[in-house]
Tab-separated table of C-alpha atoms and ligand atoms in Angstrom:
chain	number	residue	atom	x	y	z
B	23	UNK	CA	0.046	-0.089	0.059
B	24	UNK	CA	1.116	3.543	-0.784
B	25	UNK	CA	1.131	6.573	1.410
B	26	UNK	CA	1.660	10.279	0.636
B	27	UNK	CA	4.193	12.252	2.643
B	28	UNK	CA	3.549	16.006	2.534
B	29	UNK	CA	5.875	18.566	3.978
B	30	UNK	CA	3.361	21.506	4.247
B	31	UNK	CA	4.000	25.202	3.994
B	32	UNK	CA	4.853	25.820	0.331
B	33	UNK	CA	2.585	28.189	-1.539
B	34	UNK	CA	1.608	26.649	-4.804
B	35	UNK	CA	2.087	28.461	-8.025
B	36	UNK	CA	1.424	27.637	-11.686
B	37	UNK	CA	-1.048	26.009	-14.013
B	38	UNK	CA	-2.863	22.644	-14.027
B	39	UNK	CA	-4.653	21.185	-16.951
B	40	UNK	CA	-7.837	19.324	-15.866
B	41	UNK	CA	-8.429	15.800	-17.051
B	42	UNK	CA	-11.599	13.958	-18.011
B	43	UNK	CA	-14.490	13.664	-15.477
B	44	UNK	CA	-14.566	10.391	-13.600
B	45	UNK	CA	-18.239	10.623	-12.918
B	46	UNK	CA	-18.920	11.356	-16.556
B	47	UNK	CA	-16.707	8.668	-18.037
B	48	UNK	CA	-18.240	5.774	-15.923
B	49	UNK	CA	-21.713	6.091	-17.391
B	50	UNK	CA	-20.305	6.980	-20.837
B	51	UNK	CA	-18.390	3.699	-20.755
B	52	UNK	CA	-21.508	1.886	-19.707
B	53	UNK	CA	-23.324	3.423	-22.708
B	54	UNK	CA	-20.981	1.688	-25.162
B	55	UNK	CA	-22.903	-1.457	-24.298
B	56	UNK	CA	-25.926	-0.101	-26.030
B	57	UNK	CA	-24.625	-0.892	-29.497
B	58	UNK	CA	-22.717	-3.655	-31.170
B	59	UNK	CA	-20.838	-1.007	-33.163
B	60	UNK	CA	-17.539	0.317	-31.964
B	61	UNK	CA	-17.513	3.374	-29.699
B	62	UNK	CA	-14.516	5.531	-29.211
B	63	UNK	CA	-14.076	7.502	-25.948
B	64	UNK	CA	-11.324	10.074	-25.543
B	65	UNK	CA	-10.158	12.077	-22.500
B	66	UNK	CA	-10.860	8.985	-20.280
B	67	UNK	CA	-9.062	9.750	-17.090
B	68	UNK	CA	-6.426	7.116	-16.078
B	69	UNK	CA	-7.850	6.209	-12.694
B	70	UNK	CA	-8.460	3.010	-10.999
B	71	UNK	CA	-12.331	3.521	-11.236
B	72	UNK	CA	-12.145	3.903	-15.020
B	73	UNK	CA	-9.866	0.851	-15.336
B	74	UNK	CA	-12.330	-1.065	-13.204
B	75	UNK	CA	-15.271	0.034	-15.460
B	76	UNK	CA	-13.322	-1.240	-18.500
B	77	UNK	CA	-12.984	-4.473	-16.626
B	78	UNK	CA	-16.633	-4.769	-16.157
B	79	UNK	CA	-17.331	-4.059	-19.879
B	80	UNK	CA	-14.897	-6.952	-20.685
B	81	UNK	CA	-16.715	-9.196	-18.297
B	82	UNK	CA	-20.043	-8.394	-20.020
B	83	UNK	CA	-18.480	-9.520	-23.265
B	84	UNK	CA	-17.170	-6.329	-24.836
B	85	UNK	CA	-13.935	-6.041	-26.664
B	86	UNK	CA	-12.001	-3.224	-25.054
B	87	UNK	CA	-8.967	-1.727	-26.757
B	88	UNK	CA	-6.621	1.111	-25.891
B	89	UNK	CA	-6.130	3.370	-28.901
B	90	UNK	CA	-3.733	5.931	-27.564
B	91	UNK	CA	-3.297	8.118	-24.454
B	92	UNK	CA	-6.590	8.259	-22.399
B	93	UNK	CA	-8.527	6.921	-25.433
B	94	UNK	CA	-10.434	3.526	-25.672
B	95	UNK	CA	-12.453	1.745	-28.293
B	96	UNK	CA	-15.164	-0.522	-27.030
B	97	UNK	CA	-17.063	-3.013	-29.264
B	98	UNK	CA	-19.881	-4.694	-27.513
B	99	UNK	CA	-20.807	-7.549	-29.830
B	100	UNK	CA	-22.377	-10.308	-27.864
B	101	UNK	CA	-23.203	-9.510	-24.311
B	102	UNK	CA	-24.069	-11.534	-21.280
B	103	UNK	CA	-26.626	-10.145	-18.805
B	104	UNK	CA	-25.089	-11.047	-15.450
B	105	UNK	CA	-22.738	-8.799	-13.454
B	106	UNK	CA	-21.231	-10.569	-10.501
B	107	UNK	CA	-21.360	-9.239	-6.877
B	108	UNK	CA	-17.548	-9.266	-6.675
B	109	UNK	CA	-17.363	-6.552	-9.336
B	110	UNK	CA	-20.301	-4.306	-8.097
B	111	UNK	CA	-19.093	-4.531	-4.524
B	112	UNK	CA	-15.689	-3.047	-5.434
B	113	UNK	CA	-17.190	-0.046	-7.236
B	114	UNK	CA	-20.788	1.077	-6.557
B	115	UNK	CA	-20.811	3.037	-9.951
B	116	UNK	CA	-20.737	-0.297	-11.771
B	117	UNK	CA	-24.480	-0.189	-11.246
B	118	UNK	CA	-24.694	2.048	-14.262
B	119	UNK	CA	-24.303	-0.872	-16.589
B	120	UNK	CA	-27.820	-1.887	-15.521
B	121	UNK	CA	-29.654	0.572	-17.751
B	122	UNK	CA	-27.646	-0.286	-20.721
B	123	UNK	CA	-28.021	-4.114	-20.234
B	124	UNK	CA	-31.819	-3.738	-19.749
B	125	UNK	CA	-32.066	-1.703	-22.915
B	126	UNK	CA	-29.966	-3.910	-25.083
B	127	UNK	CA	-30.715	-7.459	-23.930
B	128	UNK	CA	-34.140	-6.780	-22.352
B	129	UNK	CA	-32.807	-8.606	-19.183
B	130	UNK	CA	-30.106	-8.113	-16.585
B	131	UNK	CA	-28.836	-9.786	-13.446
B	132	UNK	CA	-27.111	-7.359	-11.241
B	133	UNK	CA	-26.477	-7.349	-7.433
B	134	UNK	CA	-27.717	-4.556	-5.115
B	135	UNK	CA	-24.610	-2.633	-4.467
B	136	UNK	CA	-25.051	-2.037	-0.642
B	137	UNK	CA	-23.807	1.044	1.258
B	138	UNK	CA	-20.490	2.687	1.500
B	139	UNK	CA	-18.586	4.810	3.871
B	140	UNK	CA	-20.396	8.085	2.832
B	141	UNK	CA	-23.893	6.729	3.389
B	142	UNK	CA	-26.473	4.090	2.850
B	143	UNK	CA	-26.761	4.912	-0.917
B	144	UNK	CA	-29.900	2.948	-1.729
B	145	UNK	CA	-30.908	2.339	-5.384
B	146	UNK	CA	-34.733	2.355	-4.793
B	147	UNK	CA	-35.215	5.211	-7.351
B	148	UNK	CA	-33.394	3.347	-10.105
B	149	UNK	CA	-35.680	0.383	-9.303
B	150	UNK	CA	-38.816	2.457	-9.170
B	151	UNK	CA	-37.957	4.045	-12.594
B	152	UNK	CA	-37.385	0.680	-14.335
B	153	UNK	CA	-40.617	-0.682	-12.704
B	154	UNK	CA	-42.468	2.321	-14.137
B	155	UNK	CA	-41.177	1.338	-17.604
B	156	UNK	CA	-42.793	-2.028	-17.080
B	157	UNK	CA	-39.750	-4.068	-15.982
B	158	UNK	CA	-40.307	-6.835	-13.544
B	159	UNK	CA	-37.586	-7.010	-10.980
B	160	UNK	CA	-37.030	-9.813	-8.516
B	161	UNK	CA	-34.551	-9.699	-5.743
B	162	UNK	CA	-33.096	-13.029	-4.805
B	163	UNK	CA	-30.225	-13.372	-2.386
B	164	UNK	CA	-29.093	-9.791	-3.038
B	165	UNK	CA	-29.286	-10.203	-6.929
B	166	UNK	CA	-31.795	-8.271	-8.906
B	167	UNK	CA	-33.209	-10.204	-11.896
B	168	UNK	CA	-34.653	-7.675	-14.331
B	169	UNK	CA	-36.929	-8.655	-17.162
B	170	UNK	CA	-37.686	-5.859	-19.593
B	171	UNK	CA	-39.360	-7.780	-22.361
B	172	UNK	CA	-42.594	-5.897	-21.862
B	173	UNK	CA	-41.042	-2.509	-21.137
B	174	UNK	CA	-42.777	0.526	-22.637
B	175	UNK	CA	-42.135	4.316	-22.429
B	176	UNK	CA	-43.792	5.817	-19.293
B	177	UNK	CA	-43.842	8.689	-16.988
B	178	UNK	CA	-41.288	8.547	-14.184
B	179	UNK	CA	-40.807	10.954	-11.282
B	180	UNK	CA	-37.208	10.497	-10.090
B	181	UNK	CA	-37.107	12.816	-7.110
B	182	UNK	CA	-36.193	11.389	-3.784
B	183	UNK	CA	-35.528	12.684	-0.184
B	184	UNK	CA	-32.160	14.099	-1.211
B	185	UNK	CA	-33.145	15.382	-4.660
B	186	UNK	CA	-32.688	13.408	-7.789
B	187	UNK	CA	-30.247	10.603	-8.438
B	188	UNK	CA	-27.336	11.026	-10.802
B	189	UNK	CA	-26.637	7.396	-11.684
B	190	UNK	CA	-30.327	6.579	-11.365
B	191	UNK	CA	-30.941	9.162	-14.155
B	192	UNK	CA	-28.200	7.719	-16.125
B	193	UNK	CA	-29.627	4.207	-15.885
B	194	UNK	CA	-33.184	5.253	-16.685
B	195	UNK	CA	-32.099	7.415	-19.681
B	196	UNK	CA	-30.045	4.533	-21.108
B	197	UNK	CA	-32.931	2.005	-20.570
B	198	UNK	CA	-35.379	4.291	-22.297
B	199	UNK	CA	-33.321	4.883	-25.379
B	200	UNK	CA	-34.160	1.355	-26.744
B	201	UNK	CA	-37.613	0.991	-25.053
B	202	UNK	CA	-40.559	1.521	-27.446
B	203	UNK	CA	-42.634	4.629	-26.826
B	204	UNK	CA	-41.859	7.912	-25.038
B	205	UNK	CA	-40.421	8.115	-21.513
B	206	UNK	CA	-40.649	11.328	-19.566
B	207	UNK	CA	-38.370	11.677	-16.712
B	208	UNK	CA	-39.220	14.500	-14.200
B	209	UNK	CA	-36.804	15.546	-11.504
B	210	UNK	CA	-34.048	14.161	-13.548
B	211	UNK	CA	-30.517	14.985	-12.309
B	212	UNK	CA	-29.076	18.047	-13.996
B	213	UNK	CA	-25.441	17.403	-13.244
B	214	UNK	CA	-23.212	18.170	-16.179
B	215	UNK	CA	-22.172	14.439	-16.259
B	216	UNK	CA	-25.789	13.574	-17.231
B	217	UNK	CA	-25.672	16.267	-20.015
B	218	UNK	CA	-22.531	14.647	-21.236
B	219	UNK	CA	-24.146	11.176	-21.297
B	220	UNK	CA	-27.189	12.456	-23.093
B	221	UNK	CA	-24.998	14.170	-25.790
B	222	UNK	CA	-23.186	10.849	-26.416
B	223	UNK	CA	-26.467	9.013	-26.585
B	224	UNK	CA	-27.819	11.487	-29.119
B	225	UNK	CA	-24.670	10.936	-31.205
B	226	UNK	CA	-25.457	7.280	-31.125
B	227	UNK	CA	-28.916	7.880	-32.535
B	228	UNK	CA	-30.993	8.303	-29.369
B	229	UNK	CA	-33.873	10.679	-29.378
B	230	UNK	CA	-33.556	12.763	-26.233
B	231	UNK	CA	-34.888	16.382	-25.548
B	232	UNK	CA	-34.681	18.474	-22.519
B	233	UNK	CA	-30.914	17.837	-21.992
B	234	UNK	CA	-29.575	19.795	-18.993
B	235	UNK	CA	-33.030	20.360	-17.549
B	236	UNK	CA	-34.892	18.309	-14.816
B	237	UNK	CA	-37.362	17.087	-17.599
B	238	UNK	CA	-35.986	14.615	-20.087
B	239	UNK	CA	-38.059	13.151	-22.824
B	240	UNK	CA	-36.641	10.029	-24.392
B	241	UNK	CA	-38.300	8.467	-27.464
B	242	UNK	CA	-37.249	4.836	-27.816
B	243	UNK	CA	-35.482	3.831	-31.085
B	244	UNK	CA	-34.853	0.411	-32.513
B	245	UNK	CA	-31.073	0.455	-32.672
B	246	UNK	CA	-28.212	2.723	-31.712
B	247	UNK	CA	-24.932	3.091	-33.545
B	248	UNK	CA	-21.307	3.589	-32.584
B	249	UNK	CA	-19.933	7.018	-32.053
B	250	UNK	CA	-16.822	9.025	-30.936
B	251	UNK	CA	-17.048	11.159	-27.876
B	252	UNK	CA	-14.751	13.272	-25.708
B	253	UNK	CA	-15.381	13.136	-21.900
B	254	UNK	CA	-16.064	16.548	-20.278
B	255	UNK	CA	-13.457	18.006	-17.947
B	256	UNK	CA	-13.585	17.045	-14.308
B	257	UNK	CA	-15.197	19.931	-12.318
B	258	UNK	CA	-14.365	18.319	-9.031
B	259	UNK	CA	-10.669	17.919	-9.906
B	260	UNK	CA	-10.711	21.643	-11.124
B	261	UNK	CA	-12.168	22.730	-7.772
B	262	UNK	CA	-9.839	20.763	-5.756
B	263	UNK	CA	-6.771	22.254	-7.473
B	264	UNK	CA	-8.222	25.711	-7.061
B	265	UNK	CA	-8.496	25.047	-3.329
B	266	UNK	CA	-4.797	24.089	-3.282
B	267	UNK	CA	-4.052	27.604	-4.562
B	268	UNK	CA	-6.330	29.139	-1.908
B	269	UNK	CA	-5.298	27.102	1.124
B	270	UNK	CA	-1.473	27.520	0.512
B	271	UNK	CA	-1.917	31.273	-0.276
B	272	UNK	CA	-0.513	30.570	-3.701
B	273	UNK	CA	-1.516	31.474	-7.276
B	274	UNK	CA	-2.995	28.612	-9.273
B	275	UNK	CA	-4.645	28.572	-12.643
B	276	UNK	CA	-6.795	25.766	-13.750
B	277	UNK	CA	-7.059	25.297	-17.573
B	278	UNK	CA	-9.167	22.968	-19.674
B	279	UNK	CA	-12.173	23.212	-17.319
B	280	UNK	CA	-15.702	24.345	-18.018
B	281	UNK	CA	-15.950	27.260	-15.747
B	282	UNK	CA	-19.793	27.369	-15.922
B	283	UNK	CA	-19.864	23.958	-14.211
B	284	UNK	CA	-18.095	25.594	-11.267
B	285	UNK	CA	-20.552	28.411	-10.528
B	286	UNK	CA	-21.628	27.660	-7.012
B	287	UNK	CA	-18.221	26.674	-5.964
B	288	UNK	CA	-16.468	29.840	-7.349
B	289	UNK	CA	-19.164	32.004	-5.740
B	290	UNK	CA	-18.314	30.403	-2.323
B	291	UNK	CA	-14.565	31.000	-2.844
B	292	UNK	CA	-15.448	34.680	-3.599
B	293	UNK	CA	-17.635	34.871	-0.549
B	294	UNK	CA	-14.821	33.488	1.674
B	295	UNK	CA	-12.608	36.324	0.494
B	296	UNK	CA	-10.445	34.441	-2.156
B	297	UNK	CA	-9.811	36.470	-5.282
B	298	UNK	CA	-11.006	34.492	-8.218
B	299	UNK	CA	-10.576	35.483	-11.839
B	300	UNK	CA	-12.365	33.694	-14.716
B	301	UNK	CA	-9.835	34.054	-17.518
B	302	UNK	CA	-11.977	32.435	-20.169
B	303	UNK	CA	-14.869	29.930	-20.381
B	304	UNK	CA	-12.159	27.149	-19.759
B	305	UNK	CA	-9.710	28.805	-17.319
B	306	UNK	CA	-9.910	30.105	-13.740
B	307	UNK	CA	-7.170	31.593	-11.542
B	308	UNK	CA	-7.243	31.652	-7.803
B	309	UNK	CA	-5.015	34.250	-6.000
B	310	UNK	CA	-4.509	32.847	-2.566
B	311	UNK	CA	-1.459	35.178	-2.260
B	312	UNK	CA	-3.733	38.232	-2.627
B	313	UNK	CA	-6.211	37.179	0.174
B	314	UNK	CA	-6.602	40.143	2.639
B	315	UNK	CA	-9.144	38.688	4.988
B	316	UNK	CA	-10.653	35.262	4.787
B	317	UNK	CA	-14.283	35.337	5.740
B	318	UNK	CA	-16.336	32.532	7.382
B	319	UNK	CA	-19.172	31.286	5.172
B	320	UNK	CA	-22.104	28.891	5.220
B	321	UNK	CA	-22.227	26.112	2.628
B	322	UNK	CA	-25.145	23.759	1.841
B	323	UNK	CA	-24.453	20.959	-0.554
B	324	UNK	CA	-27.247	20.534	-3.107
B	325	UNK	CA	-27.855	18.903	-6.412
B	326	UNK	CA	-26.417	20.763	-9.455
B	327	UNK	CA	-26.315	23.731	-9.927
B	328	UNK	CA	-26.017	23.921	-6.124
B	329	UNK	CA	-22.782	23.378	-4.281
B	330	UNK	CA	-21.533	19.911	-5.073
B	331	UNK	CA	-21.099	17.432	-2.242
B	332	UNK	CA	-17.952	16.160	-3.892
B	333	UNK	CA	-16.243	19.431	-3.099
B	334	UNK	CA	-17.527	19.589	0.503
B	335	UNK	CA	-14.741	17.892	2.314
B	336	UNK	CA	-11.973	19.864	0.490
B	337	UNK	CA	-13.697	23.180	1.097
B	338	UNK	CA	-14.063	22.268	4.779
B	339	UNK	CA	-10.295	21.836	4.923
B	340	UNK	CA	-9.992	25.452	3.722
B	341	UNK	CA	-12.617	26.742	6.148
B	342	UNK	CA	-10.668	25.067	9.067
B	343	UNK	CA	-8.144	27.843	8.577
B	344	UNK	CA	-10.662	30.738	8.006
B	345	UNK	CA	-11.051	32.854	11.149
B	346	UNK	CA	-14.709	32.846	12.566
B	347	UNK	CA	-17.386	30.173	12.423
B	348	UNK	CA	-18.414	28.562	9.260
B	349	UNK	CA	-21.271	26.077	8.917
B	350	UNK	CA	-21.170	23.264	6.261
B	351	UNK	CA	-24.425	21.417	5.740
B	352	UNK	CA	-24.678	18.191	3.840
B	353	UNK	CA	-28.015	17.832	2.089
B	354	UNK	CA	-26.872	14.906	-0.218
B	355	UNK	CA	-25.077	12.595	2.178
B	356	UNK	CA	-25.901	13.663	5.736
B	357	UNK	CA	-23.047	11.678	7.240
B	358	UNK	CA	-20.275	12.590	4.769
B	359	UNK	CA	-17.954	13.970	7.384
B	360	UNK	CA	-15.375	11.113	7.666
B	361	UNK	CA	-12.600	13.711	7.056
B	362	UNK	CA	-13.540	15.601	10.165
B	363	UNK	CA	-12.013	13.351	12.853
B	364	UNK	CA	-8.793	13.216	10.844
B	365	UNK	CA	-8.692	17.029	10.465
B	366	UNK	CA	-9.073	17.252	14.245
B	367	UNK	CA	-5.914	15.316	14.568
B	368	UNK	CA	-4.276	18.194	12.669
B	369	UNK	CA	-5.497	20.748	14.977
B	370	UNK	CA	-8.835	21.794	13.323
B	371	UNK	CA	-11.784	22.696	15.521
B	372	UNK	CA	-14.873	21.229	13.980
B	373	UNK	CA	-17.999	19.821	15.596
B	374	UNK	CA	-20.586	17.743	13.883
B	375	UNK	CA	-24.211	18.607	14.593
B	376	UNK	CA	-26.651	16.364	12.662
B	377	UNK	CA	-25.974	17.015	8.938
B	378	UNK	CA	-23.765	20.135	9.713
B	379	UNK	CA	-20.161	20.644	10.575
B	380	UNK	CA	-19.539	23.718	12.670
B	381	UNK	CA	-16.093	24.831	11.709
B	382	UNK	CA	-14.276	27.261	14.049
B	383	UNK	CA	-11.225	28.592	12.083
B	384	UNK	CA	-7.853	27.994	13.758
B	385	UNK	CA	-4.671	30.048	13.016
B	386	UNK	CA	-2.673	26.946	11.791
B	387	UNK	CA	-2.820	23.241	11.270
B	388	UNK	CA	-0.034	20.856	12.132
B	389	UNK	CA	1.005	17.868	10.203
B	390	UNK	CA	0.064	14.392	11.486
B	391	UNK	CA	-0.387	10.808	10.323
B	392	UNK	CA	-3.976	10.632	8.984
B	393	UNK	CA	-6.151	7.946	7.379
B	394	UNK	CA	-8.099	8.479	4.107
B	395	UNK	CA	-11.569	7.022	4.329
B	396	UNK	CA	-13.049	7.883	0.865
B	397	UNK	CA	-12.025	9.691	-2.224
B	398	UNK	CA	-12.994	13.296	-1.360
B	399	UNK	CA	-12.054	12.918	2.274
B	400	UNK	CA	-8.590	11.963	1.085
B	401	UNK	CA	-8.336	15.067	-1.027
B	402	UNK	CA	-9.365	17.159	1.945
B	403	UNK	CA	-6.496	15.651	4.082
B	404	UNK	CA	-3.996	16.306	1.327
B	405	UNK	CA	-5.195	19.977	1.159
B	406	UNK	CA	-4.799	20.287	4.928
B	407	UNK	CA	-1.366	18.760	4.687
B	408	UNK	CA	-0.179	21.241	2.053
B	409	UNK	CA	-1.106	24.080	4.507
B	410	UNK	CA	-0.050	22.549	7.744
B	411	UNK	CA	3.293	22.916	9.424
B	412	UNK	CA	5.544	19.833	9.489
B	413	UNK	CA	4.809	16.395	7.969
B	414	UNK	CA	1.512	14.896	7.101
B	415	UNK	CA	1.284	11.279	6.131
B	416	UNK	CA	-1.873	10.261	4.332
B	417	UNK	CA	-2.540	6.531	4.526
B	418	UNK	CA	-4.884	4.404	2.277
B	419	UNK	CA	-4.371	6.719	-0.670
B	420	UNK	CA	-5.893	4.044	-2.906
B	421	UNK	CA	-9.089	5.990	-2.362
B	422	UNK	CA	-7.376	9.044	-3.829
B	423	UNK	CA	-6.238	7.082	-6.871
B	424	UNK	CA	-9.946	6.328	-7.683
B	425	UNK	CA	-10.537	9.969	-8.628
B	426	UNK	CA	-7.288	12.045	-9.095
B	427	UNK	CA	-4.897	11.201	-11.917
B	428	UNK	CA	-1.192	11.663	-10.966
B	429	UNK	CA	-2.317	13.929	-8.127
B	430	UNK	CA	0.948	14.129	-6.221
B	431	UNK	CA	3.016	14.699	-9.407
B	432	UNK	CA	0.740	17.613	-10.416
B	433	UNK	CA	0.947	19.125	-6.891
B	434	UNK	CA	4.751	18.719	-6.958
B	435	UNK	CA	4.869	20.562	-10.358
B	436	UNK	CA	3.076	23.381	-8.587
B	437	UNK	CA	5.793	23.535	-5.897
B	438	UNK	CA	4.358	21.228	-3.235
B	439	UNK	CA	6.632	19.000	-1.238
B	440	UNK	CA	4.817	15.724	-1.686
B	441	UNK	CA	5.876	12.297	-2.498
B	442	UNK	CA	4.323	8.858	-2.777
B	443	UNK	CA	6.082	6.232	-0.725
B	444	UNK	CA	5.512	2.614	0.210
B	445	UNK	CA	3.908	2.177	3.682
B	446	UNK	CA	7.031	0.379	4.787
B	447	UNK	CA	8.951	3.618	4.219
B	448	UNK	CA	6.794	5.392	6.797
B	449	UNK	CA	8.307	5.617	10.318
B	450	UNK	CA	6.807	2.625	12.138
B	451	UNK	CA	5.663	4.760	15.099
B	452	UNK	CA	3.406	6.797	12.792
B	453	UNK	CA	1.721	3.965	11.064
B	454	UNK	CA	-1.867	3.284	12.001
B	455	UNK	CA	-1.768	-0.201	10.516
B	456	UNK	CA	0.678	-2.872	9.710
C	509	EPU	N1	-30.561	8.093	-3.348
C	509	EPU	C1	-31.752	7.384	-2.882
C	509	EPU	N2	-32.250	6.515	-3.765
C	509	EPU	C2	-31.624	6.190	-4.874
C	509	EPU	C3	-30.500	6.826	-5.338
C	509	EPU	C4	-30.044	7.806	-4.561
C	509	EPU	O1	-32.236	7.793	-1.865
C	509	EPU	O2	-32.126	5.215	-5.613
C	509	EPU	C5	-29.913	9.149	-2.450
C	509	EPU	C6	-28.476	8.877	-2.159
C	509	EPU	O3	-28.410	8.009	-1.075
C	509	EPU	C7	-27.968	10.216	-1.925
C	509	EPU	C8	-28.709	11.017	-2.931
C	509	EPU	O4	-29.940	10.323	-3.264
C	509	EPU	O5	-28.296	10.616	-0.607
C	509	EPU	C9	-27.931	11.339	-4.252
C	509	EPU	O6	-27.418	10.123	-4.804
C	509	EPU	P1	-27.048	9.860	-6.308
C	509	EPU	O7	-27.829	8.660	-6.783
C	509	EPU	O8	-27.273	11.165	-6.994
C	509	EPU	O9	-25.546	9.610	-6.177
C	509	EPU	P2	-24.818	8.502	-7.155
C	509	EPU	O10	-25.293	8.632	-8.492
C	509	EPU	O11	-24.617	7.233	-6.592
C	509	EPU	C10	-23.008	10.295	-8.023
C	509	EPU	C11	-21.541	10.400	-7.982
C	509	EPU	C12	-21.090	10.721	-6.555
C	509	EPU	C13	-21.726	12.058	-6.115
C	509	EPU	C14	-23.264	11.951	-6.204
C	509	EPU	C15	-23.968	13.233	-5.950
C	509	EPU	C16	-20.894	8.861	-9.759
C	509	EPU	C17	-20.248	7.670	-10.126
C	509	EPU	N3	-20.967	9.200	-8.381
C	509	EPU	O12	-23.261	9.250	-7.083
C	509	EPU	O13	-19.611	10.902	-6.648
C	509	EPU	O14	-21.409	12.370	-4.839
C	509	EPU	O15	-23.599	11.563	-7.623
C	509	EPU	O16	-23.514	14.238	-6.803
C	509	EPU	O17	-21.283	9.650	-10.561
C	509	EPU	C18	-17.477	11.002	-5.847
C	509	EPU	O18	-17.049	11.215	-7.047
C	509	EPU	O19	-16.679	11.121	-4.823
C	509	EPU	C19	-18.854	10.647	-5.629
C	509	EPU	C20	-19.304	9.986	-4.419
């Protein structure tokens, strides 16, 4: 197992180019199963999650070929309907092959994914949507057997207690593309990653209107064809790098992003007193070095275009150093605060009250050995480590590798003192596990 050793205190300076969005590429890869013709996807980030999704496609029977840097060709000739628990257990997002299999094969056998460290994460809305289309779904020993042979377009309201569902929308749109009749999805997720999926499906011959809005109309067609598509830039990676500039009082420009996907996040940086310059529709510069007074703020995570839950942990790391009291409320995953106990070990002053973190800014953080619990919590610990005095050792960084390509190398290029080491290289008295 690898660890990151961060010697904090360097202000980061320079430019970063954003890679393809993990949360767009996973459903886009699943969409390649909708046709027997080759699909080419470019700007696929080299992450453990994308590699894992490619593995699932191979398991379903697709031919998966690398065709250059960050580019893959998938040809899904003959498919098999069953996805084993072993695969879905390792990556929840593998559930997004369900919609494609249902559409193409009219049946699928896929396990219920179970919870994860950030919450219960049920898939009741995915199931409700498929049932509305007329699928019959049996649950036997944790395995869902879905029969879509009588499926027809229908009205589906996809809103739930926490808003819509992103992968649920992806599944339902994919299922509806090859289902006869018109499906209307209300309270569809409006995340940019869903817009990207719809755009690829349209290239494949799907009939979808309302893209980007909470109402999607999908008219089923008989067959979809191959296509070529470029994955949108990762807004969460972009936001994380901008926070690196802010927290280290540096000067970081992110290029190759879609700044309009970052609206609520950039607004909160501005409110917190961090000078933000939108240089173009694809470039943003954060001037941590010009901060006069940080200001405490309130953040509430919400479905897009609200503040994204996937940047909550990282922003909390910044607020830990902002004088005054900030309140961070999670409306998507009320328990997504696994980073907080680790930030406390670094000297932060944060109390959890129900779905909120009450963050009392401290003047400084100090490096410590900390444990990553999930992808975005890991990024928050890296951010804290960059600003802290002394050494921070982040363990279990395989979580980080799920969503950030070459993270430590890119941070080092901006001037951070960060290296990836084997756990054996870590002083034994600092290790939390053998
Ligand atoms: N929910 C239900 N029922 C459902 C589905 C969801 O109650 O059937 C609840 C969830 O428990 C959660 C909320 O609705 O409280 C939103 O869940 P959603 O289904 O939208 O999440 P997801 O599709 O499983 C994607 C991203 C997450 C991101 C969320 C929210 C992918 C692969 N994952 O998850 O990304 O946090 O949307 O934006 O797209 C990450 O990248 O770190 C990550 C966790």
